[in-house]
Amino acid sequence: MYEDYQQLTFERRDHGVLLITINRPDKYNAADEVLHGELARVWRDVGADDATRVAVITGAGKAFSAGGDLAMVERMAGNYDGVQHMLREMSDLVYNIIDCDKPIISAINGVAVGAGVVVALLADVAIAAEDAKLGDGHVKLGVAAGDHAAIIWPLLAGMAKARYYLLTGEMVTGAEAERLGMVAKALPRDQVLEEALRVADTLGTGSQQAIRLTKRSLNNWLRSAGPTFDQSAAYEMLTFLGPDVVEGYTALREKRAPRFPSAAD
């Protein structure tokens, strides 16, 4: 079932636990087109996998997933066909996680940005390293915060904090994310995966129907915010067709502060 995945690896463990590892450590697990597509579709496969009761996802090496690959961002800018494809795929990523009937646990072992933070925060149980950094930096790139932000940040952190972090693009540590209620637990980095697997064993040996139906009920909070997400995703893709994103990725390439055309005096 998982043989054709290139940048995700899979390990079956006891009690129906499937350990999924984002495996692009040389790029800090940044999502290019291949990885983004795999993160979007894997949850359908997990849902259809009779041998899996619970999935745990983590990152290889020092990062969970360090955002979108900059080369992918450059290829998308001004590319209508690419933007249209990404809009469908980012919607699949969000809704496939929400609709997967199996519980998903994220073991956030390092930085989580872009598609990585989508998976990290939409997981049913999120366990983060205290020194991990999580964030949605879309505005710093010159595009609207789409992906997952509008659907989940206000629900987890409250509107005041969601507005602050999404409008500024600042990062939040795992310890602060726990304090805000964005993750279930924050632990020393070397304990994160161990604790995620312990929780997975608890869920894998529990009443499967009870756990899955509880997840389904809770995720109606997210489904009710679906129109908000759909709009934010469309706005993100709209801004990929504008001039600010070109300045955003150029500034990142040149390691300088951006000078966005929309903010020119």
JSON list of N, CA and C in Angstrom, two decimals, residues 5-49:
[
{"chain": "A", "resi": 5, "resn": "TYR", "atom": "N", "xyz": [5.61, 5.52, -2.11]},
{"chain": "A", "resi": 5, "resn": "TYR", "atom": "CA", "xyz": [5.97, 6.78, -1.47]},
{"chain": "A", "resi": 5, "resn": "TYR", "atom": "C", "xyz": [7.48, 6.98, -1.53]},
{"chain": "A", "resi": 6, "resn": "GLN", "atom": "N", "xyz": [7.89, 8.19, -1.88]},
{"chain": "A", "resi": 6, "resn": "GLN", "atom": "CA", "xyz": [9.31, 8.48, -2.04]},
{"chain": "A", "resi": 6, "resn": "GLN", "atom": "C", "xyz": [9.92, 9.19, -0.84]},
{"chain": "A", "resi": 7, "resn": "GLN", "atom": "N", "xyz": [9.14, 10.05, -0.18]},
{"chain": "A", "resi": 7, "resn": "GLN", "atom": "CA", "xyz": [9.71, 10.89, 0.87]},
{"chain": "A", "resi": 7, "resn": "GLN", "atom": "C", "xyz": [9.04, 10.67, 2.22]},
{"chain": "A", "resi": 8, "resn": "LEU", "atom": "N", "xyz": [8.19, 9.67, 2.31]},
{"chain": "A", "resi": 8, "resn": "LEU", "atom": "CA", "xyz": [7.66, 9.20, 3.58]},
{"chain": "A", "resi": 8, "resn": "LEU", "atom": "C", "xyz": [8.07, 7.75, 3.75]},
{"chain": "A", "resi": 9, "resn": "THR", "atom": "N", "xyz": [8.51, 7.40, 4.95]},
{"chain": "A", "resi": 9, "resn": "THR", "atom": "CA", "xyz": [8.81, 5.99, 5.24]},
{"chain": "A", "resi": 9, "resn": "THR", "atom": "C", "xyz": [7.82, 5.48, 6.29]},
{"chain": "A", "resi": 10, "resn": "PHE", "atom": "N", "xyz": [7.64, 4.17, 6.32]},
{"chain": "A", "resi": 10, "resn": "PHE", "atom": "CA", "xyz": [6.59, 3.57, 7.14]},
{"chain": "A", "resi": 10, "resn": "PHE", "atom": "C", "xyz": [7.15, 2.39, 7.93]},
{"chain": "A", "resi": 11, "resn": "GLU", "atom": "N", "xyz": [6.78, 2.34, 9.19]},
{"chain": "A", "resi": 11, "resn": "GLU", "atom": "CA", "xyz": [7.19, 1.23, 10.07]},
{"chain": "A", "resi": 11, "resn": "GLU", "atom": "C", "xyz": [5.97, 0.75, 10.85]},
{"chain": "A", "resi": 12, "resn": "ARG", "atom": "N", "xyz": [5.63, -0.51, 10.68]},
{"chain": "A", "resi": 12, "resn": "ARG", "atom": "CA", "xyz": [4.52, -1.08, 11.43]},
{"chain": "A", "resi": 12, "resn": "ARG", "atom": "C", "xyz": [5.01, -1.53, 12.80]},
{"chain": "A", "resi": 13, "resn": "ARG", "atom": "N", "xyz": [4.25, -1.15, 13.83]},
{"chain": "A", "resi": 13, "resn": "ARG", "atom": "CA", "xyz": [4.59, -1.50, 15.20]},
{"chain": "A", "resi": 13, "resn": "ARG", "atom": "C", "xyz": [3.43, -2.25, 15.82]},
{"chain": "A", "resi": 14, "resn": "ASP", "atom": "N", "xyz": [3.60, -2.68, 17.06]},
{"chain": "A", "resi": 14, "resn": "ASP", "atom": "CA", "xyz": [2.55, -3.43, 17.73]},
{"chain": "A", "resi": 14, "resn": "ASP", "atom": "C", "xyz": [1.28, -2.61, 17.88]},
{"chain": "A", "resi": 15, "resn": "HIS", "atom": "N", "xyz": [0.16, -3.30, 18.08]},
{"chain": "A", "resi": 15, "resn": "HIS", "atom": "CA", "xyz": [-1.14, -2.69, 18.39]},
{"chain": "A", "resi": 15, "resn": "HIS", "atom": "C", "xyz": [-1.67, -1.82, 17.25]},
{"chain": "A", "resi": 16, "resn": "GLY", "atom": "N", "xyz": [-1.29, -2.15, 16.02]},
{"chain": "A", "resi": 16, "resn": "GLY", "atom": "CA", "xyz": [-1.83, -1.43, 14.88]},
{"chain": "A", "resi": 16, "resn": "GLY", "atom": "C", "xyz": [-1.28, -0.03, 14.73]},
{"chain": "A", "resi": 17, "resn": "VAL", "atom": "N", "xyz": [-0.13, 0.25, 15.33]},
{"chain": "A", "resi": 17, "resn": "VAL", "atom": "CA", "xyz": [0.49, 1.57, 15.23]},
{"chain": "A", "resi": 17, "resn": "VAL", "atom": "C", "xyz": [1.34, 1.64, 13.97]},
{"chain": "A", "resi": 18, "resn": "LEU", "atom": "N", "xyz": [1.12, 2.66, 13.16]},
{"chain": "A", "resi": 18, "resn": "LEU", "atom": "CA", "xyz": [1.93, 2.90, 11.97]},
{"chain": "A", "resi": 18, "resn": "LEU", "atom": "C", "xyz": [2.76, 4.16, 12.19]},
{"chain": "A", "resi": 19, "resn": "LEU", "atom": "N", "xyz": [4.08, 4.01, 12.20]},
{"chain": "A", "resi": 19, "resn": "LEU", "atom": "CA", "xyz": [4.98, 5.15, 12.36]},
{"chain": "A", "resi": 19, "resn": "LEU", "atom": "C", "xyz": [5.36, 5.67, 10.98]},
{"chain": "A", "resi": 20, "resn": "ILE", "atom": "N", "xyz": [5.00, 6.91, 10.70]},
{"chain": "A", "resi": 20, "resn": "ILE", "atom": "CA", "xyz": [5.30, 7.56, 9.43]},
{"chain": "A", "resi": 20, "resn": "ILE", "atom": "C", "xyz": [6.39, 8.60, 9.68]},
{"chain": "A", "resi": 21, "resn": "THR", "atom": "N", "xyz": [7.46, 8.54, 8.89]},
{"chain": "A", "resi": 21, "resn": "THR", "atom": "CA", "xyz": [8.56, 9.48, 9.05]},
{"chain": "A", "resi": 21, "resn": "THR", "atom": "C", "xyz": [8.71, 10.31, 7.78]},
{"chain": "A", "resi": 22, "resn": "ILE", "atom": "N", "xyz": [8.69, 11.62, 7.94]},
{"chain": "A", "resi": 22, "resn": "ILE", "atom": "CA", "xyz": [8.99, 12.53, 6.83]},
{"chain": "A", "resi": 22, "resn": "ILE", "atom": "C", "xyz": [10.50, 12.45, 6.61]},
{"chain": "A", "resi": 23, "resn": "ASN", "atom": "N", "xyz": [10.89, 11.97, 5.45]},
{"chain": "A", "resi": 23, "resn": "ASN", "atom": "CA", "xyz": [12.28, 11.53, 5.27]},
{"chain": "A", "resi": 23, "resn": "ASN", "atom": "C", "xyz": [12.98, 12.31, 4.17]},
{"chain": "A", "resi": 24, "resn": "ARG", "atom": "N", "xyz": [13.26, 13.56, 4.49]},
{"chain": "A", "resi": 24, "resn": "ARG", "atom": "CA", "xyz": [14.06, 14.41, 3.59]},
{"chain": "A", "resi": 24, "resn": "ARG", "atom": "C", "xyz": [15.01, 15.23, 4.46]},
{"chain": "A", "resi": 25, "resn": "PRO", "atom": "N", "xyz": [15.80, 14.55, 5.30]},
{"chain": "A", "resi": 25, "resn": "PRO", "atom": "CA", "xyz": [16.55, 15.26, 6.34]},
{"chain": "A", "resi": 25, "resn": "PRO", "atom": "C", "xyz": [17.60, 16.23, 5.79]},
{"chain": "A", "resi": 26, "resn": "ASP", "atom": "N", "xyz": [18.11, 15.99, 4.59]},
{"chain": "A", "resi": 26, "resn": "ASP", "atom": "CA", "xyz": [19.11, 16.89, 4.03]},
{"chain": "A", "resi": 26, "resn": "ASP", "atom": "C", "xyz": [18.52, 18.26, 3.71]},
{"chain": "A", "resi": 27, "resn": "LYS", "atom": "N", "xyz": [17.19, 18.33, 3.57]},
{"chain": "A", "resi": 27, "resn": "LYS", "atom": "CA", "xyz": [16.49, 19.60, 3.32]},
{"chain": "A", "resi": 27, "resn": "LYS", "atom": "C", "xyz": [15.62, 19.97, 4.53]},
{"chain": "A", "resi": 28, "resn": "TYR", "atom": "N", "xyz": [15.95, 19.42, 5.70]},
{"chain": "A", "resi": 28, "resn": "TYR", "atom": "CA", "xyz": [15.16, 19.64, 6.91]},
{"chain": "A", "resi": 28, "resn": "TYR", "atom": "C", "xyz": [13.68, 19.30, 6.68]},
{"chain": "A", "resi": 29, "resn": "ASN", "atom": "N", "xyz": [13.48, 18.29, 5.83]},
{"chain": "A", "resi": 29, "resn": "ASN", "atom": "CA", "xyz": [12.13, 17.77, 5.53]},
{"chain": "A", "resi": 29, "resn": "ASN", "atom": "C", "xyz": [11.21, 18.83, 4.93]},
{"chain": "A", "resi": 30, "resn": "ALA", "atom": "N", "xyz": [11.79, 19.82, 4.26]},
{"chain": "A", "resi": 30, "resn": "ALA", "atom": "CA", "xyz": [10.98, 20.83, 3.57]},
{"chain": "A", "resi": 30, "resn": "ALA", "atom": "C", "xyz": [10.17, 20.17, 2.48]},
{"chain": "A", "resi": 31, "resn": "ALA", "atom": "N", "xyz": [8.97, 20.67, 2.26]},
{"chain": "A", "resi": 31, "resn": "ALA", "atom": "CA", "xyz": [8.04, 20.05, 1.32]},
{"chain": "A", "resi": 31, "resn": "ALA", "atom": "C", "xyz": [8.24, 20.60, -0.09]},
{"chain": "A", "resi": 32, "resn": "ASP", "atom": "N", "xyz": [8.71, 19.73, -1.00]},
{"chain": "A", "resi": 32, "resn": "ASP", "atom": "CA", "xyz": [8.65, 20.06, -2.42]},
{"chain": "A", "resi": 32, "resn": "ASP", "atom": "C", "xyz": [7.35, 19.49, -2.98]},
{"chain": "A", "resi": 33, "resn": "GLU", "atom": "N", "xyz": [7.19, 19.51, -4.32]},
{"chain": "A", "resi": 33, "resn": "GLU", "atom": "CA", "xyz": [5.93, 19.03, -4.89]},
{"chain": "A", "resi": 33, "resn": "GLU", "atom": "C", "xyz": [5.65, 17.57, -4.55]},
{"chain": "A", "resi": 34, "resn": "VAL", "atom": "N", "xyz": [6.71, 16.74, -4.52]},
{"chain": "A", "resi": 34, "resn": "VAL", "atom": "CA", "xyz": [6.52, 15.32, -4.23]},
{"chain": "A", "resi": 34, "resn": "VAL", "atom": "C", "xyz": [6.04, 15.12, -2.79]},
{"chain": "A", "resi": 35, "resn": "LEU", "atom": "N", "xyz": [6.74, 15.72, -1.85]},
{"chain": "A", "resi": 35, "resn": "LEU", "atom": "CA", "xyz": [6.39, 15.53, -0.44]},
{"chain": "A", "resi": 35, "resn": "LEU", "atom": "C", "xyz": [5.03, 16.15, -0.13]},
{"chain": "A", "resi": 36, "resn": "HIS", "atom": "N", "xyz": [4.75, 17.31, -0.68]},
{"chain": "A", "resi": 36, "resn": "HIS", "atom": "CA", "xyz": [3.45, 17.94, -0.43]},
{"chain": "A", "resi": 36, "resn": "HIS", "atom": "C", "xyz": [2.32, 17.02, -0.89]},
{"chain": "A", "resi": 37, "resn": "GLY", "atom": "N", "xyz": [2.49, 16.43, -2.07]},
{"chain": "A", "resi": 37, "resn": "GLY", "atom": "CA", "xyz": [1.48, 15.52, -2.57]},
{"chain": "A", "resi": 37, "resn": "GLY", "atom": "C", "xyz": [1.34, 14.27, -1.70]},
{"chain": "A", "resi": 38, "resn": "GLU", "atom": "N", "xyz": [2.46, 13.76, -1.20]},
{"chain": "A", "resi": 38, "resn": "GLU", "atom": "CA", "xyz": [2.41, 12.57, -0.36]},
{"chain": "A", "resi": 38, "resn": "GLU", "atom": "C", "xyz": [1.76, 12.86, 0.98]},
{"chain": "A", "resi": 39, "resn": "LEU", "atom": "N", "xyz": [2.04, 14.03, 1.55]},
{"chain": "A", "resi": 39, "resn": "LEU", "atom": "CA", "xyz": [1.40, 14.39, 2.82]},
{"chain": "A", "resi": 39, "resn": "LEU", "atom": "C", "xyz": [-0.10, 14.59, 2.65]},
{"chain": "A", "resi": 40, "resn": "ALA", "atom": "N", "xyz": [-0.52, 14.96, 1.46]},
{"chain": "A", "resi": 40, "resn": "ALA", "atom": "CA", "xyz": [-1.95, 15.15, 1.20]},
{"chain": "A", "resi": 40, "resn": "ALA", "atom": "C", "xyz": [-2.68, 13.82, 1.06]},
{"chain": "A", "resi": 41, "resn": "ARG", "atom": "N", "xyz": [-2.07, 12.85, 0.38]},
{"chain": "A", "resi": 41, "resn": "ARG", "atom": "CA", "xyz": [-2.82, 11.62, 0.07]},
{"chain": "A", "resi": 41, "resn": "ARG", "atom": "C", "xyz": [-2.61, 10.50, 1.07]},
{"chain": "A", "resi": 42, "resn": "VAL", "atom": "N", "xyz": [-1.58, 10.59, 1.91]},
{"chain": "A", "resi": 42, "resn": "VAL", "atom": "CA", "xyz": [-1.28, 9.45, 2.78]},
{"chain": "A", "resi": 42, "resn": "VAL", "atom": "C", "xyz": [-2.42, 9.15, 3.74]},
{"chain": "A", "resi": 43, "resn": "TRP", "atom": "N", "xyz": [-3.20, 10.16, 4.13]},
{"chain": "A", "resi": 43, "resn": "TRP", "atom": "CA", "xyz": [-4.25, 9.95, 5.13]},
{"chain": "A", "resi": 43, "resn": "TRP", "atom": "C", "xyz": [-5.41, 9.14, 4.56]},
{"chain": "A", "resi": 44, "resn": "ARG", "atom": "N", "xyz": [-5.61, 9.20, 3.25]},
{"chain": "A", "resi": 44, "resn": "ARG", "atom": "CA", "xyz": [-6.59, 8.32, 2.63]},
{"chain": "A", "resi": 44, "resn": "ARG", "atom": "C", "xyz": [-6.13, 6.87, 2.69]},
{"chain": "A", "resi": 45, "resn": "ASP", "atom": "N", "xyz": [-4.83, 6.67, 2.46]},
{"chain": "A", "resi": 45, "resn": "ASP", "atom": "CA", "xyz": [-4.29, 5.31, 2.53]},
{"chain": "A", "resi": 45, "resn": "ASP", "atom": "C", "xyz": [-4.34, 4.79, 3.97]},
{"chain": "A", "resi": 46, "resn": "VAL", "atom": "N", "xyz": [-4.04, 5.64, 4.94]},
{"chain": "A", "resi": 46, "resn": "VAL", "atom": "CA", "xyz": [-4.12, 5.23, 6.34]},
{"chain": "A", "resi": 46, "resn": "VAL", "atom": "C", "xyz": [-5.56, 4.84, 6.68]},
{"chain": "A", "resi": 47, "resn": "GLY", "atom": "N", "xyz": [-6.51, 5.63, 6.21]},
{"chain": "A", "resi": 47, "resn": "GLY", "atom": "CA", "xyz": [-7.91, 5.31, 6.48]},
{"chain": "A", "resi": 47, "resn": "GLY", "atom": "C", "xyz": [-8.35, 3.99, 5.88]},
{"chain": "A", "resi": 48, "resn": "ALA", "atom": "N", "xyz": [-7.78, 3.64, 4.72]},
{"chain": "A", "resi": 48, "resn": "ALA", "atom": "CA", "xyz": [-8.15, 2.40, 4.02]},
{"chain": "A", "resi": 48, "resn": "ALA", "atom": "C", "xyz": [-7.32, 1.20, 4.47]},
{"chain": "A", "resi": 49, "resn": "ASP", "atom": "N", "xyz": [-6.35, 1.41, 5.33]},
{"chain": "A", "resi": 49, "resn": "ASP", "atom": "CA", "xyz": [-5.42, 0.36, 5.76]},
{"chain": "A", "resi": 49, "resn": "ASP", "atom": "C", "xyz": [-5.99, -0.37, 6.96]}
]
